[in-house]
């Protein structure tokens, strides 16, 4: 039986103008990528991205917003980090957990830093690694019940990766996310 592949849509979200401008610069010419100048929680999406830390603590930045919006999601993330990754989800890997809500039903945790509050060096590639992990999980991963993620999640809302607490420049983040998109979706003939 063939598994239907939904046309993916990545919505790059920014509440601040510098990131929105950086997103717009890289979204142009990439089918399946669009920009929303506002919160990830304003988007009709099946999943949102959490650029958390490797331990899964969700106490600052957008992660704190998620923890308030989805009261049990931090425990779900931390439990999955412990159960499947020995207590530390490395930068460059991602996991998906239920939010407990109808929409978005899923949160994809993709760390941009090892420890909470870590400031990233200017030459970091962590936004690229996190974005690539999200996109690979989206296309190749499976939910706990065995369903391919790509058949359940059509739209993912993504905030800046490392642009808050991590201190990554919006342009750096945008270019690295675009590079990850191109790498993952070029083999599929998308983007």
CSV table of C-alpha atoms in Angstrom, one decimal:
chain,number,residue,atom,x,y,z
A,1,UNK,CA,0.0,0.0,0.0
A,2,UNK,CA,1.4,3.4,-1.0
A,3,UNK,CA,1.4,6.1,1.7
A,4,UNK,CA,0.0,9.4,0.5
A,5,UNK,CA,2.5,12.2,0.8
A,6,UNK,CA,1.0,15.5,1.6
A,7,UNK,CA,2.5,18.6,0.0
A,8,UNK,CA,4.5,20.0,2.9
A,9,UNK,CA,4.1,23.6,4.0
A,10,UNK,CA,6.6,25.2,6.3
A,11,UNK,CA,5.3,28.5,7.8
A,12,UNK,CA,8.2,30.6,9.0
A,13,UNK,CA,6.9,32.8,11.8
A,14,UNK,CA,8.3,36.0,13.3
A,15,UNK,CA,6.9,38.5,15.8
A,16,UNK,CA,9.8,40.9,15.2
A,17,UNK,CA,10.4,42.7,12.0
A,18,UNK,CA,14.1,41.8,11.5
A,19,UNK,CA,13.3,38.1,11.5
A,20,UNK,CA,10.3,38.5,9.3
A,21,UNK,CA,12.4,40.3,6.8
A,22,UNK,CA,15.1,37.6,6.9
A,23,UNK,CA,12.4,34.9,6.4
A,24,UNK,CA,10.9,36.8,3.5
A,25,UNK,CA,14.3,37.0,1.8
A,26,UNK,CA,14.7,33.2,1.9
A,27,UNK,CA,11.1,32.1,1.3
A,28,UNK,CA,10.9,33.7,-2.1
A,29,UNK,CA,11.3,31.0,-4.8
A,30,UNK,CA,10.9,28.1,-2.4
A,31,UNK,CA,7.5,26.4,-3.1
A,32,UNK,CA,6.0,25.1,0.2
A,33,UNK,CA,7.6,27.8,2.3
A,34,UNK,CA,5.7,30.9,3.4
A,35,UNK,CA,6.1,33.6,6.0
A,36,UNK,CA,3.8,34.7,8.7
A,37,UNK,CA,4.6,38.0,10.5
A,38,UNK,CA,3.2,36.9,13.8
A,39,UNK,CA,3.1,34.1,16.4
A,40,UNK,CA,3.4,30.4,15.5
A,41,UNK,CA,0.2,30.0,17.6
A,42,UNK,CA,-1.8,32.1,15.0
A,43,UNK,CA,-1.2,29.5,12.2
A,44,UNK,CA,-3.5,26.6,11.4
A,45,UNK,CA,-0.8,23.9,11.6
A,46,UNK,CA,-0.7,20.3,12.7
A,47,UNK,CA,2.7,20.9,14.4
A,48,UNK,CA,4.9,23.7,15.8
A,49,UNK,CA,8.6,23.7,16.3
A,50,UNK,CA,10.2,24.1,19.7
A,51,UNK,CA,13.9,25.2,19.5
A,52,UNK,CA,14.4,23.9,23.0
A,53,UNK,CA,17.5,22.8,24.8
A,54,UNK,CA,18.8,19.2,24.8
A,55,UNK,CA,17.2,18.4,28.2
A,56,UNK,CA,13.8,19.5,27.1
A,57,UNK,CA,13.3,22.3,29.6
A,58,UNK,CA,10.8,24.8,28.3
A,59,UNK,CA,11.1,27.8,30.5
A,60,UNK,CA,12.2,30.7,28.3
A,61,UNK,CA,11.4,32.3,25.0
A,62,UNK,CA,8.9,30.6,22.6
A,63,UNK,CA,9.2,27.4,24.7
A,64,UNK,CA,7.7,29.2,27.7
A,65,UNK,CA,4.8,30.3,25.4
A,66,UNK,CA,4.3,26.7,24.4
A,67,UNK,CA,4.4,25.5,28.0
A,68,UNK,CA,1.6,28.0,28.9
A,69,UNK,CA,-0.5,27.1,25.8
A,70,UNK,CA,0.0,23.4,26.2
A,71,UNK,CA,0.2,22.7,30.0
A,72,UNK,CA,1.6,19.1,29.8
A,73,UNK,CA,3.9,19.5,26.8
A,74,UNK,CA,7.1,20.1,28.8
A,75,UNK,CA,6.6,16.9,30.7
A,76,UNK,CA,5.9,15.1,27.4
A,77,UNK,CA,9.1,16.4,25.9
A,78,UNK,CA,11.2,15.7,29.0
A,79,UNK,CA,9.7,12.2,29.3
A,80,UNK,CA,10.5,11.4,25.6
A,81,UNK,CA,14.1,12.8,26.0
A,82,UNK,CA,14.6,10.5,28.9
A,83,UNK,CA,12.9,7.5,27.4
A,84,UNK,CA,14.4,7.7,23.9
A,85,UNK,CA,17.6,9.7,24.2
A,86,UNK,CA,19.0,8.9,27.7
A,87,UNK,CA,18.2,12.3,29.1
A,88,UNK,CA,19.7,14.4,26.3
A,89,UNK,CA,18.3,15.0,22.8
A,90,UNK,CA,21.4,16.1,20.9
A,91,UNK,CA,21.5,19.2,18.7
A,92,UNK,CA,20.8,17.9,15.2
A,93,UNK,CA,18.1,15.5,16.3
A,94,UNK,CA,14.3,16.0,16.8
A,95,UNK,CA,11.4,14.3,18.4
A,96,UNK,CA,7.7,14.8,18.1
A,97,UNK,CA,5.3,14.7,21.1
A,98,UNK,CA,1.5,15.4,21.5
A,99,UNK,CA,0.5,18.8,22.7
A,100,UNK,CA,-2.8,17.6,24.2
A,101,UNK,CA,-4.7,20.0,22.0
A,102,UNK,CA,-6.6,19.5,18.8
A,103,UNK,CA,-4.5,22.0,16.9
A,104,UNK,CA,-1.6,22.0,16.8
A,105,UNK,CA,-1.8,18.4,17.9
A,106,UNK,CA,2.0,18.0,17.7
A,107,UNK,CA,5.2,19.8,18.9
A,108,UNK,CA,8.5,19.0,17.3
A,109,UNK,CA,11.4,19.5,19.8
A,110,UNK,CA,14.6,20.3,18.0
A,111,UNK,CA,17.3,21.7,20.3
A,112,UNK,CA,19.4,24.6,19.2
A,113,UNK,CA,21.5,24.5,22.5
A,114,UNK,CA,22.6,21.9,25.0
A,115,UNK,CA,21.8,23.8,28.1
A,116,UNK,CA,19.0,26.2,28.9
A,117,UNK,CA,19.9,29.9,28.4
A,118,UNK,CA,23.1,29.1,26.4
A,119,UNK,CA,24.2,31.9,24.1
A,120,UNK,CA,25.4,30.5,20.8
A,121,UNK,CA,28.6,31.6,19.1
A,122,UNK,CA,28.2,33.8,16.0
A,123,UNK,CA,29.6,31.0,13.8
A,124,UNK,CA,27.1,28.4,15.0
A,125,UNK,CA,25.4,25.9,12.6
A,126,UNK,CA,22.8,25.0,15.2
A,127,UNK,CA,19.8,26.5,13.4
A,128,UNK,CA,20.7,24.5,10.3
A,129,UNK,CA,21.1,21.3,12.4
A,130,UNK,CA,17.8,21.9,14.2
A,131,UNK,CA,15.9,22.7,11.0
A,132,UNK,CA,17.4,19.7,9.1
A,133,UNK,CA,16.4,17.5,12.0
A,134,UNK,CA,12.8,18.8,11.9
A,135,UNK,CA,12.5,18.4,8.2
A,136,UNK,CA,14.0,14.9,8.2
A,137,UNK,CA,11.7,13.8,11.0
A,138,UNK,CA,8.7,15.3,9.1
A,139,UNK,CA,9.5,13.3,6.0
A,140,UNK,CA,11.0,10.1,7.4
A,141,UNK,CA,9.7,9.8,10.9
A,142,UNK,CA,6.9,7.8,12.4
A,143,UNK,CA,4.5,8.5,15.3
A,144,UNK,CA,4.4,6.0,18.2
A,145,UNK,CA,1.4,4.3,16.5
A,146,UNK,CA,3.5,3.7,13.4
A,147,UNK,CA,1.9,6.2,11.1
A,148,UNK,CA,4.3,8.2,9.0
A,149,UNK,CA,4.5,11.8,10.3
A,150,UNK,CA,4.2,13.2,6.8
A,151,UNK,CA,0.7,11.6,6.4
A,152,UNK,CA,-0.5,13.3,9.6
A,153,UNK,CA,1.4,16.7,9.6
A,154,UNK,CA,0.9,18.8,6.5
A,155,UNK,CA,1.8,22.2,7.9
A,156,UNK,CA,4.5,23.0,10.4
A,157,UNK,CA,4.9,26.5,12.0
A,158,UNK,CA,8.5,27.3,12.8
A,159,UNK,CA,9.7,30.3,14.9
A,160,UNK,CA,13.3,31.6,14.7
A,161,UNK,CA,15.8,28.9,15.7
A,162,UNK,CA,18.3,30.3,18.2
A,163,UNK,CA,17.3,33.9,17.5
A,164,UNK,CA,16.0,34.6,21.0
A,165,UNK,CA,18.0,33.5,24.0
A,166,UNK,CA,20.6,31.9,21.7
A,167,UNK,CA,21.5,35.3,20.1
A,168,UNK,CA,21.7,34.0,16.5
A,169,UNK,CA,21.3,36.8,14.0
A,170,UNK,CA,18.0,36.6,12.0
A,171,UNK,CA,19.8,36.5,8.7
A,172,UNK,CA,22.0,33.6,9.9
A,173,UNK,CA,19.0,31.6,11.1
A,174,UNK,CA,17.0,32.3,7.9
A,175,UNK,CA,19.9,31.2,5.6
A,176,UNK,CA,20.5,28.1,7.6
A,177,UNK,CA,16.9,27.1,7.6
A,178,UNK,CA,16.7,27.6,3.9
A,179,UNK,CA,19.8,25.5,3.4
A,180,UNK,CA,18.2,22.7,5.4
A,181,UNK,CA,15.0,22.9,3.4
A,182,UNK,CA,16.9,22.8,0.1
A,183,UNK,CA,18.9,19.8,1.3
A,184,UNK,CA,15.9,17.7,2.5
A,185,UNK,CA,13.4,18.6,-0.2
A,186,UNK,CA,15.7,18.7,-3.2
A,187,UNK,CA,15.7,14.9,-3.3
A,188,UNK,CA,11.9,14.9,-3.3
A,189,UNK,CA,11.6,17.4,-6.1
A,190,UNK,CA,10.0,20.0,-3.8
A,191,UNK,CA,11.5,23.4,-3.2
